[in-house]
Coordinates of C-alpha atoms in Angstrom, one line a residue:
Chain C
X1 CA 130.7 63.4 43.7
X2 CA 132.7 65.9 45.2
X3 CA 133.9 67.3 41.3
X4 CA 130.5 66.6 39.4
X5 CA 128.0 69.2 38.6
X6 CA 124.8 69.0 40.7
X7 CA 121.6 68.7 38.6
X8 CA 120.2 72.1 40.5
X9 CA 121.8 74.4 42.0
X10 CA 120.7 77.5 43.4
X11 CA 122.8 80.6 43.3
X12 CA 123.0 84.4 45.9
X13 CA 119.2 83.9 45.6
X14 CA 117.0 86.4 46.8
X15 CA 113.0 87.3 47.0
X16 CA 111.5 89.9 48.0
X17 CA 108.1 90.5 47.5
X18 CA 108.0 94.8 47.9
X19 CA 109.7 95.9 50.5
X20 CA 109.8 91.9 52.4
X21 CA 112.5 90.2 52.0
X22 CA 111.5 86.6 51.9
X23 CA 114.5 84.5 50.9
X24 CA 118.2 86.2 51.6
X25 CA 121.2 84.9 49.9
X26 CA 120.3 80.9 49.1
X27 CA 122.8 78.8 48.1
X28 CA 122.3 75.2 47.6
X29 CA 123.4 72.4 45.3
X30 CA 121.7 68.9 44.8
X31 CA 122.9 66.0 42.8
X32 CA 121.9 63.5 41.1
X33 CA 121.4 60.1 43.2
X34 CA 121.5 62.3 46.4
X35 CA 118.7 63.8 48.8
X36 CA 118.8 67.1 50.3
X37 CA 116.8 68.1 53.2
X38 CA 115.4 71.6 53.9
X39 CA 114.7 71.9 57.8
X40 CA 112.9 74.8 58.5
X41 CA 110.3 75.6 60.9
X42 CA 106.3 77.1 59.8
X43 CA 107.5 80.7 57.9
X44 CA 110.9 80.4 57.7
X45 CA 110.3 80.7 53.9
X46 CA 110.3 77.2 52.7
X47 CA 107.4 77.3 50.6
X48 CA 108.6 80.2 48.8
X49 CA 112.0 78.4 48.0
X50 CA 109.9 76.0 46.4
X51 CA 108.0 78.6 44.4
X52 CA 110.9 80.1 43.1
X53 CA 112.3 76.0 42.7
X54 CA 109.0 75.4 40.8
X55 CA 108.6 78.5 38.9
X56 CA 105.5 80.2 40.6
X57 CA 107.9 82.9 42.0
X58 CA 110.7 83.9 39.7
X59 CA 113.8 84.7 42.3
X60 CA 114.2 89.2 42.6
X61 CA 118.2 88.1 42.6
X62 CA 120.9 85.5 41.7
X63 CA 120.6 82.4 39.0
X64 CA 119.2 79.5 38.9
X65 CA 121.1 76.9 37.0
X66 CA 120.6 73.5 35.6
X67 CA 123.6 71.2 34.8
X68 CA 125.5 74.2 35.4
X69 CA 123.9 76.2 32.6
X70 CA 121.2 79.3 33.6
X71 CA 117.8 78.9 33.3
X72 CA 115.0 81.1 34.3
X73 CA 111.3 79.3 34.7
X74 CA 108.6 81.9 33.5
X75 CA 105.5 79.2 35.0
X76 CA 105.9 76.2 36.6
X77 CA 105.2 74.0 32.9
X78 CA 108.9 75.9 32.4
X79 CA 110.2 74.0 35.0
X80 CA 108.4 70.9 34.5
X81 CA 109.8 70.3 31.0
X82 CA 113.4 70.7 32.7
X83 CA 112.1 68.4 35.0
X84 CA 111.9 69.8 37.8
X85 CA 108.8 68.0 39.2
X86 CA 107.1 68.8 42.5
X87 CA 104.7 66.7 44.8
X88 CA 102.6 68.0 47.2
X89 CA 101.3 67.3 50.7
X90 CA 99.0 65.0 50.1
X91 CA 99.7 64.3 46.2
X92 CA 97.7 64.0 43.4
X93 CA 94.7 65.7 44.3
X94 CA 92.1 64.5 41.9
X95 CA 90.3 62.5 44.5
X96 CA 87.6 62.0 42.4
X97 CA 89.2 60.1 39.1
X98 CA 91.1 56.5 38.8
X99 CA 94.5 55.6 39.1
X100 CA 94.4 55.2 35.6
X101 CA 93.1 58.3 34.5
X102 CA 94.7 60.5 36.8
X103 CA 98.7 59.5 36.5
X104 CA 97.9 60.1 32.7
X105 CA 95.4 63.7 33.5
X106 CA 97.1 66.5 30.3
X107 CA 98.9 63.7 28.4
X108 CA 96.0 60.5 27.9
X109 CA 97.5 58.3 26.1
X110 CA 94.9 57.2 22.9
X111 CA 94.7 54.8 20.3
X112 CA 92.8 55.8 17.3
X113 CA 93.2 57.3 14.6
X114 CA 92.7 61.2 13.7
X115 CA 89.3 62.4 15.1
X116 CA 88.2 59.1 16.6
X117 CA 91.2 58.8 19.0
X118 CA 89.6 57.7 21.7
X119 CA 91.6 57.8 25.4
X120 CA 93.0 54.2 25.9
X121 CA 92.0 53.5 29.3
X122 CA 93.5 49.6 29.4
X123 CA 96.8 51.5 28.7
X124 CA 96.5 54.1 30.9
X125 CA 96.2 51.8 33.8
X126 CA 98.1 48.7 33.2
X127 CA 101.0 51.8 33.0
X128 CA 99.9 53.3 35.6
X129 CA 99.9 50.5 38.1
X130 CA 103.0 48.9 37.0
X131 CA 105.0 52.0 37.5
X132 CA 103.5 52.5 41.8
X133 CA 104.6 48.6 41.7
X134 CA 107.7 49.7 40.4
X135 CA 108.4 51.6 43.6
X136 CA 106.6 48.7 45.2
X137 CA 103.3 49.4 46.6
X138 CA 102.0 46.1 45.4
X139 CA 98.6 46.2 47.2
X140 CA 97.4 48.4 44.3
X141 CA 96.3 46.1 41.5
X142 CA 93.6 48.0 40.3
X143 CA 93.7 51.1 38.2
X144 CA 89.7 52.0 37.7
X145 CA 90.2 52.7 41.7
X146 CA 89.7 55.7 42.9
X147 CA 92.5 57.7 44.2
X148 CA 90.6 59.2 47.0
X149 CA 90.2 55.6 48.2
X150 CA 94.3 55.4 48.7
X151 CA 96.1 56.0 51.7
X152 CA 98.0 58.6 52.0
X153 CA 101.2 57.1 51.9
X154 CA 99.9 55.4 48.6
X155 CA 99.0 58.4 47.6
X156 CA 102.4 60.6 47.7
X157 CA 103.9 57.2 46.3
X158 CA 101.6 57.2 43.2
X159 CA 102.5 61.4 43.2
X160 CA 106.0 60.5 43.0
X161 CA 105.7 57.4 40.0
X162 CA 103.8 59.5 38.3
X163 CA 106.7 62.1 37.6
X164 CA 109.3 60.2 37.9
X165 CA 107.4 58.1 34.8
X166 CA 107.3 61.7 32.8
X167 CA 111.3 61.4 33.1
X168 CA 111.5 64.1 36.5
X169 CA 115.6 64.3 37.4
X170 CA 115.0 66.5 40.2
X171 CA 111.9 65.9 42.6
X172 CA 111.3 68.6 44.6
X173 CA 108.9 66.6 47.9
X174 CA 107.0 69.7 50.3
X175 CA 106.1 68.2 52.8
X176 CA 105.6 64.4 51.5
X177 CA 105.1 62.9 54.9
X178 CA 103.1 65.5 57.7
X179 CA 99.7 64.4 57.3
X180 CA 100.7 60.4 57.5
X181 CA 100.9 58.5 60.4
X182 CA 104.3 56.2 61.0
X183 CA 103.7 53.1 59.2
X184 CA 102.8 55.5 56.8
X185 CA 105.4 57.8 56.7
X186 CA 108.1 55.3 56.1
X187 CA 106.5 53.9 53.1
X188 CA 107.6 57.3 51.8
X189 CA 110.9 57.3 53.4
X190 CA 111.0 54.3 51.1
X191 CA 109.8 55.9 48.1
X192 CA 112.3 58.4 48.4
X193 CA 115.5 56.0 48.9
X194 CA 114.0 54.4 46.0
X195 CA 113.9 58.2 43.7
X196 CA 116.8 58.5 44.8
X197 CA 119.1 55.0 43.7
X198 CA 117.6 55.4 40.8
X199 CA 119.8 58.1 40.2
X200 CA 117.3 61.3 40.8
X201 CA 117.4 64.5 43.0
X202 CA 115.7 65.2 45.2
X203 CA 114.7 67.9 47.5
X204 CA 112.5 67.1 50.4
X205 CA 110.9 69.2 52.6
X206 CA 110.2 68.6 56.3
X207 CA 110.3 69.9 59.7
X208 CA 110.5 66.8 61.2
X209 CA 113.8 65.8 62.1
X210 CA 113.5 62.7 62.2
X211 CA 112.5 61.7 58.4
X212 CA 115.4 63.9 57.2
X213 CA 117.9 62.3 58.6
X214 CA 116.3 59.1 57.8
X215 CA 117.0 59.7 54.1
X216 CA 119.1 62.8 53.7
X217 CA 122.6 63.1 53.2
X218 CA 123.3 66.7 52.9
X219 CA 121.0 69.2 54.9
X220 CA 119.7 73.1 55.1
X221 CA 118.6 74.8 57.6
X222 CA 116.4 77.9 57.2
X223 CA 116.0 80.4 59.1
X224 CA 113.8 83.6 58.4
X225 CA 114.7 83.4 55.0
X226 CA 118.6 83.0 54.9
X227 CA 120.4 79.0 55.2
X228 CA 121.2 79.5 58.7
X229 CA 123.4 76.2 58.5
X230 CA 124.3 73.6 55.6
X231 CA 126.0 70.3 56.5
X232 CA 126.3 67.0 55.1
X233 CA 124.7 63.1 56.7
X234 CA 126.7 62.8 60.0
X235 CA 128.0 65.8 61.1
X236 CA 125.5 67.1 63.6
X237 CA 123.5 65.3 66.3
X238 CA 119.8 65.5 66.1
X239 CA 119.8 68.0 69.1
X240 CA 121.8 70.3 67.4
X241 CA 119.7 69.6 64.1
X242 CA 116.4 70.4 65.9
X243 CA 117.8 73.2 68.2
X244 CA 119.1 75.2 65.0
X245 CA 115.1 74.7 63.5
X246 CA 113.9 76.4 66.7
X247 CA 116.5 79.2 66.1
X248 CA 118.8 78.8 68.2
X249 CA 117.0 79.1 71.1
X250 CA 118.3 75.4 72.5
X251 CA 116.1 72.5 73.6
X252 CA 118.7 72.1 76.3
X253 CA 117.6 75.5 78.4
X254 CA 114.0 75.0 77.6
X255 CA 114.4 71.7 79.6
X256 CA 116.3 73.5 81.9
X257 CA 113.9 75.4 82.5
X258 CA 111.3 73.3 82.9
X259 CA 113.3 71.3 85.2
X260 CA 114.4 73.9 87.9
X261 CA 110.4 74.8 87.6
X262 CA 109.5 71.3 88.9
X263 CA 111.8 71.4 91.0
X264 CA 110.4 74.5 93.2
X265 CA 107.0 73.5 92.5
X266 CA 107.4 69.7 94.3
X267 CA 107.7 67.7 90.7
X268 CA 104.8 69.3 88.7
X269 CA 105.4 70.0 85.2
X270 CA 104.5 74.4 84.7
X271 CA 101.0 75.0 83.7
X272 CA 100.8 75.4 80.1
X273 CA 100.7 78.6 78.3
X274 CA 97.4 80.3 77.8
Chain D
X1 CA 83.9 37.3 34.8
X2 CA 85.5 40.7 33.4
X3 CA 84.4 42.6 36.0
X4 CA 80.7 43.0 35.7
X5 CA 78.8 42.2 38.8
X6 CA 76.7 43.6 41.2
X7 CA 78.4 45.5 43.3
X8 CA 80.7 47.1 40.4
X9 CA 76.9 48.9 39.5
X10 CA 76.5 50.2 42.5
X11 CA 79.4 52.2 42.0
X12 CA 78.9 54.1 38.9
X13 CA 77.9 57.9 39.1
X14 CA 74.4 56.8 37.1
X15 CA 73.2 54.3 39.8
X16 CA 71.6 56.7 41.9
X17 CA 68.9 58.5 38.9
X18 CA 68.6 54.6 38.0
X19 CA 67.5 54.0 40.9
X20 CA 65.3 57.3 41.6
X21 CA 63.5 56.5 38.6
X22 CA 62.6 52.7 39.1
X23 CA 61.4 54.4 42.4
X24 CA 59.6 56.6 41.4
X25 CA 57.8 55.2 38.5
X26 CA 56.9 52.4 41.1
X27 CA 55.6 54.8 43.1
X28 CA 53.5 56.5 40.7
X29 CA 51.8 52.6 39.7
X30 CA 51.2 51.4 43.2
X31 CA 49.9 53.9 44.8
X32 CA 48.8 55.8 41.7
X33 CA 47.5 53.5 39.7
X34 CA 49.5 54.2 36.8
X35 CA 48.7 52.4 33.6
X36 CA 52.5 51.5 32.6
X37 CA 52.3 50.7 28.9
X38 CA 50.3 55.0 28.9
X39 CA 52.7 56.2 30.7
X40 CA 55.6 54.7 28.4
X41 CA 54.7 55.8 25.7
X42 CA 53.4 59.2 26.5
X43 CA 54.8 62.4 24.7
X44 CA 54.6 64.3 27.5
X45 CA 57.3 63.7 29.6
X46 CA 59.2 62.7 26.7
X47 CA 58.9 66.3 25.3
X48 CA 59.9 67.8 27.9
X49 CA 62.8 65.2 28.9
X50 CA 64.1 66.4 26.0
X51 CA 64.0 69.6 26.2
X52 CA 65.3 69.9 29.5
X53 CA 67.4 67.0 29.6
X54 CA 69.3 68.7 26.3
X55 CA 70.9 72.0 28.1
X56 CA 71.2 69.8 30.9
X57 CA 74.2 68.1 29.2
X58 CA 76.4 71.2 28.7
X59 CA 75.2 72.5 32.6
X60 CA 76.7 68.8 34.2
X61 CA 79.8 68.7 32.0
X62 CA 79.9 72.4 33.2
X63 CA 79.1 70.9 37.0
X64 CA 81.6 68.3 36.9
X65 CA 84.3 71.0 36.1
X66 CA 83.4 72.7 38.8
X67 CA 81.5 75.4 37.4
X68 CA 77.7 76.7 37.2
X69 CA 75.6 78.2 34.3
X70 CA 72.4 79.4 35.6
X71 CA 71.9 82.4 32.7
X72 CA 70.5 79.2 30.6
X73 CA 67.5 81.0 32.0
X74 CA 66.7 83.7 29.8
X75 CA 69.0 81.8 26.9
X76 CA 66.1 79.6 26.2
X77 CA 63.6 82.6 26.2
X78 CA 66.4 84.6 24.7
X79 CA 67.2 81.8 21.5
X80 CA 63.4 81.6 20.7
X81 CA 62.8 85.4 20.3
X82 CA 65.8 85.7 18.2
X83 CA 65.1 83.5 15.6
X84 CA 61.4 84.5 15.6
X85 CA 62.6 88.9 15.4
X86 CA 64.9 88.4 12.3
X87 CA 63.2 85.4 10.8
X88 CA 59.6 86.2 11.6
X89 CA 59.1 89.3 11.6
X90 CA 61.5 90.6 9.2
X91 CA 60.9 87.9 7.3
X92 CA 65.0 87.3 6.8
X93 CA 65.8 83.9 5.6
X94 CA 65.7 81.0 8.6
X95 CA 69.4 80.7 8.5
X96 CA 70.0 83.5 9.6
X97 CA 67.1 83.5 12.6
X98 CA 68.8 79.7 13.6
X99 CA 72.2 81.4 13.0
X100 CA 71.6 84.5 15.2
X101 CA 70.4 82.4 17.8
X102 CA 73.1 80.1 18.1
X103 CA 75.2 83.2 17.6
X104 CA 73.9 84.8 20.9
X105 CA 74.4 81.5 22.6
X106 CA 77.2 81.8 21.7
X107 CA 78.3 85.2 22.9
X108 CA 77.0 85.0 25.7
X109 CA 78.8 82.1 27.0
X110 CA 82.1 83.8 26.2
X111 CA 81.6 86.2 28.8
X112 CA 80.4 84.0 31.0
X113 CA 83.8 81.6 30.5
X114 CA 85.4 85.6 30.1
X115 CA 85.0 86.5 33.3
X116 CA 84.9 83.4 35.1
X117 CA 88.8 82.7 34.4
X118 CA 89.7 85.8 34.4
X119 CA 87.9 87.0 37.6
X120 CA 87.4 85.6 41.2
X121 CA 84.1 86.0 41.2
X122 CA 82.3 82.3 41.7
X123 CA 80.3 81.3 38.5
X124 CA 77.1 81.3 40.1
X125 CA 77.2 85.3 40.5
X126 CA 78.2 85.7 36.8
X127 CA 76.2 84.0 35.0
X128 CA 73.3 85.3 37.9
X129 CA 74.5 89.0 36.3
X130 CA 74.0 87.6 32.9
X131 CA 70.9 85.7 33.3
X132 CA 68.7 88.7 34.4
X133 CA 71.3 91.5 31.8
X134 CA 69.8 88.7 28.7
X135 CA 66.5 89.6 29.7
X136 CA 66.5 92.9 29.9
X137 CA 68.5 93.5 27.0
X138 CA 65.8 90.8 25.1
X139 CA 62.6 91.9 26.7
X140 CA 63.8 95.5 25.7
X141 CA 65.4 93.6 22.9
X142 CA 61.6 92.4 21.1
X143 CA 59.5 96.1 22.1
X144 CA 62.0 98.9 20.6
X145 CA 62.4 96.6 17.2
X146 CA 58.6 95.0 17.1
X147 CA 57.1 96.7 19.9
X148 CA 55.5 93.4 21.2
X149 CA 56.3 90.8 23.7
X150 CA 55.6 88.1 21.9
X151 CA 56.4 87.0 17.9
X152 CA 54.2 85.3 15.2
X153 CA 56.9 82.8 13.6
X154 CA 56.6 80.7 10.6
X155 CA 59.3 78.4 9.5
X156 CA 59.8 76.6 6.0
X157 CA 59.5 73.2 6.1
X158 CA 62.7 71.9 6.1
X159 CA 63.4 73.7 9.2
X160 CA 60.2 72.5 10.1
X161 CA 61.5 68.9 9.4
X162 CA 64.5 69.1 11.2
X163 CA 64.1 71.6 14.4
X164 CA 60.3 71.2 14.8
X165 CA 57.6 69.1 13.8
X166 CA 55.1 66.5 15.8
X167 CA 55.9 62.8 14.6
X168 CA 53.1 61.3 15.0
X169 CA 51.4 64.8 16.5
X170 CA 52.6 64.3 19.1
X171 CA 56.4 64.1 19.8
X172 CA 58.9 66.5 18.9
X173 CA 61.6 66.0 16.8
X174 CA 64.0 67.3 19.5
X175 CA 63.5 64.3 21.5
X176 CA 66.4 63.1 18.9
X177 CA 68.5 65.8 19.0
X178 CA 68.5 65.1 22.8
X179 CA 69.5 61.1 22.3
X180 CA 71.9 62.5 19.8
X181 CA 73.6 65.3 22.0
X182 CA 73.5 62.4 24.8
X183 CA 75.7 59.8 22.6
X184 CA 78.5 62.9 21.2
X185 CA 78.1 63.8 25.0
X186 CA 79.2 61.1 26.4
X187 CA 81.3 59.7 24.0
X188 CA 83.2 63.7 24.8
X189 CA 83.0 62.8 28.5
X190 CA 84.4 58.9 28.9
X191 CA 85.6 58.0 25.5
X192 CA 87.7 60.9 23.7
X193 CA 91.2 61.9 26.0
X194 CA 89.6 66.0 26.5
X195 CA 87.0 63.9 29.5
X196 CA 89.6 63.7 31.8
X197 CA 90.6 67.4 31.6
X198 CA 86.9 67.8 32.8
X199 CA 87.3 65.8 35.2
X200 CA 90.8 66.7 36.0
X201 CA 89.3 70.4 36.2
X202 CA 87.1 70.2 38.2
X203 CA 88.7 67.5 40.6
X204 CA 91.3 70.4 41.6
X205 CA 91.8 73.0 39.1
X206 CA 95.8 74.1 39.8
X207 CA 97.2 70.9 39.3
X208 CA 94.8 70.3 35.8
X209 CA 96.7 73.7 35.0
X210 CA 99.8 72.3 35.7
X211 CA 100.0 69.3 33.8
X212 CA 99.4 71.5 31.0
X213 CA 95.7 71.6 30.6
X214 CA 94.6 74.6 28.6
X215 CA 92.2 75.2 31.8
X216 CA 91.0 78.6 30.8
X217 CA 90.4 77.7 27.1
X218 CA 87.9 74.3 27.9
X219 CA 86.0 76.6 30.6
X220 CA 85.4 78.9 28.0
X221 CA 83.8 76.5 25.9
X222 CA 81.7 74.9 28.6
X223 CA 80.5 78.0 28.7
X224 CA 79.6 78.3 25.3
X225 CA 78.3 74.8 24.6
X226 CA 75.7 75.4 27.6
X227 CA 74.5 78.8 26.8
X228 CA 73.9 77.9 22.9
X229 CA 72.4 74.5 23.9
X230 CA 70.2 77.2 25.4
X231 CA 69.6 79.0 22.8
X232 CA 68.7 75.8 20.5
X233 CA 66.2 74.7 22.8
X234 CA 64.4 78.2 22.7
X235 CA 64.5 78.2 18.9
X236 CA 63.2 75.3 18.7
X237 CA 60.5 75.8 20.9
X238 CA 59.8 79.1 19.0
X239 CA 60.1 76.5 15.1
X240 CA 57.3 74.2 17.1
X241 CA 55.2 76.5 17.8
X242 CA 54.9 78.8 15.4
X243 CA 55.6 81.9 18.3
X244 CA 58.4 83.3 20.6
X245 CA 57.8 84.9 24.3
X246 CA 59.8 87.5 26.3
X247 CA 59.2 85.8 29.0
X248 CA 59.3 82.1 30.4
X249 CA 62.9 79.8 31.0
X250 CA 63.4 80.7 34.7
X251 CA 61.7 77.2 35.2
X252 CA 64.7 75.1 33.4
X253 CA 67.5 77.2 36.1
X254 CA 66.1 74.8 38.6
X255 CA 65.1 72.1 36.6
X256 CA 68.3 71.1 35.2
X257 CA 69.7 71.4 38.3
X258 CA 67.8 68.8 39.7
X259 CA 68.0 66.9 37.0
X260 CA 72.2 67.0 36.6
X261 CA 72.3 66.5 40.7
X262 CA 69.7 63.8 41.0
X263 CA 72.9 62.5 38.1
X264 CA 74.8 61.3 39.7
X265 CA 77.1 64.5 39.1
X266 CA 79.4 66.4 42.6
X267 CA 77.4 70.3 42.6
X268 CA 81.3 71.1 43.7
X269 CA 82.8 69.6 41.1
X270 CA 85.0 66.4 39.8
X271 CA 82.4 62.9 39.4
X272 CA 79.8 62.8 37.5
X273 CA 78.5 61.1 33.6
X274 CA 77.0 61.6 30.8
X275 CA 73.7 58.4 31.9
X276 CA 73.5 59.3 35.0
X277 CA 72.8 63.0 33.8
X278 CA 70.4 61.5 31.3
X279 CA 68.3 58.8 33.5
X280 CA 68.1 62.4 36.1
X281 CA 66.5 64.8 33.4
X282 CA 64.2 61.5 33.0
X283 CA 63.5 61.0 36.6
X284 CA 62.3 64.8 36.9
X285 CA 60.4 64.9 33.4
X286 CA 58.1 61.4 34.5
X287 CA 57.7 62.8 38.0
X288 CA 56.6 66.4 37.0
X289 CA 54.8 65.1 34.2
X290 CA 54.0 61.3 34.9
X291 CA 51.6 62.9 37.8
X292 CA 48.8 63.4 35.2
X293 CA 49.1 59.6 34.8
X294 CA 47.4 58.7 38.7
X295 CA 45.5 59.6 40.9
X296 CA 47.4 61.8 42.7
X297 CA 46.8 65.1 42.5
X298 CA 49.2 67.1 40.5
X299 CA 49.7 69.8 43.4
X300 CA 51.5 67.1 45.2
X301 CA 54.3 67.2 42.7
X302 CA 57.0 70.1 44.2
X303 CA 56.6 67.3 46.9
X304 CA 57.4 64.3 45.3
X305 CA 60.5 66.2 43.6
X306 CA 61.7 67.8 46.4
X307 CA 62.0 64.5 48.7
X308 CA 63.3 63.3 45.5
X309 CA 66.2 65.3 45.4
X310 CA 66.8 64.6 48.9
X311 CA 67.0 60.8 48.2
X312 CA 68.5 60.7 44.8
X313 CA 71.4 63.2 46.6
X314 CA 71.4 60.8 49.8
X315 CA 72.0 57.5 47.6
X316 CA 74.6 59.3 45.7
X317 CA 76.7 60.4 48.5
X318 CA 76.4 57.0 49.1
X319 CA 77.2 55.4 46.0
X320 CA 80.3 57.5 46.1
X321 CA 81.8 56.3 49.4
X322 CA 81.5 52.8 48.4
X323 CA 83.3 53.6 44.9
X324 CA 86.4 55.6 46.8
X325 CA 86.0 52.4 49.0
X326 CA 86.0 49.9 46.8
X327 CA 89.6 47.5 46.1
X328 CA 89.4 44.4 44.4
X329 CA 89.7 41.9 47.1
X330 CA 93.5 39.9 47.4
X331 CA 93.7 37.2 44.7
X332 CA 95.2 33.8 46.5

């Protein structure tokens, strides 16, 4: 693994908006069949980093390398054509479209000839349902169902299956588990593992350390626009990671201060901050 | 066995409009003692529905795509005045008048579409602006050029046959245009691959753009369709009635929106059907014109329209929820 060329690599990437530096000297690598977890608290620059990766923003300085070659994305479409697919928090967002129709938005399969091409609904539904079922979501059988009627986890899975179907090599998942319940989240984590097994490089953005530790091979913690820590699976404990994300203010200190409060106040916890 | 059942019908977007139509007709028959035979054959509501329906189709498409066009209210008199001034007052060939009217529609549509795609101003406000502006252009243009606010037009026979004669002395030929356009729009939205783009555009514009759909071009095209359709209806009106007035058309704004919404199109975009819009126009026309066939005082018709609108929207919401909640039962 170590001597392979990473699929996607960031070298000394900076991003600033006018005088405000949002990202500073970001160095990241992700290989095929590997899950890179990007951890960080709100406002750490995660969204800016994702938008830079998927072509919405251009880096102010530094390089993005794909397969070792310098690339430049002028718009999100460029990144998609190179095989970088982003799935946002709520997955496919066409809530009132059918599974088959939303799966093929922009690349509709047609049958017929010349100007009489018609949308091939049966084929679209069949491919979409098969793609989702291949990822282990067997509850989806009918491609005419509306996307909005699926559960959050199923929608995520549909979006991931869609990205994989259309040839994604790098999958960027932006907080896919944030809005989900425990069971749904574990569903999505299984799908992430399946994507990894199929040789995709996955960049998994989250602030839930448990979810990250369940699937991650490689972790990077982002604090105020800089990478504060970069380590591999097993090198740090959950507590250490949480402490890092909180910006060095360790959980242990917080717990100690609560304990000392309880000691002096007859075991009552401190009142919540106003 | 293949999917056809009453429950699957209930999940379709046009269901609300069909039920509204049935309810309205039943109401008129039971309370208003309408002779159904008379009502079905009547030209009044059919002509009304055709004129309304031709504008409702593209406006409905725009609404599915998440936009609104109210400038149709002044595009209808603009279309009739353009053809009357060019071919009536200046006695140019009727073809010039027709192309002028449709060209005016295309120009206003391009203007609306360009602003809607290149600014963040909501299309309601943009088209409100062009509604009023076009009104001003038409009135002052007519006064400057002809010195009157009403212009006569005597169209040649072939133009009358195609755009504006009365079949059996009562049915406007525009009814066939309406049926043809409905079929064309239904093919476009539900059968062609581009229909998918319209739903995607209304569902989530950013995702649609990222999926490679030329969202701006599509939106501009839809605006052009709606203002051109309105100009077309105005033009046919001038040809059939041999004259054009600068006023009128404002009622169309609300009538069209009511028809489209009764037809099951979601006001915020992403959901709807052409069949629904078609039945929405029929339902509206029957409420509006059918009341003359009843014992009911016609002053009540607006009350009925209001109640029907709310009832239809409530039904549509229910059916949409059913469509969302639908999942096939597990096969054993």
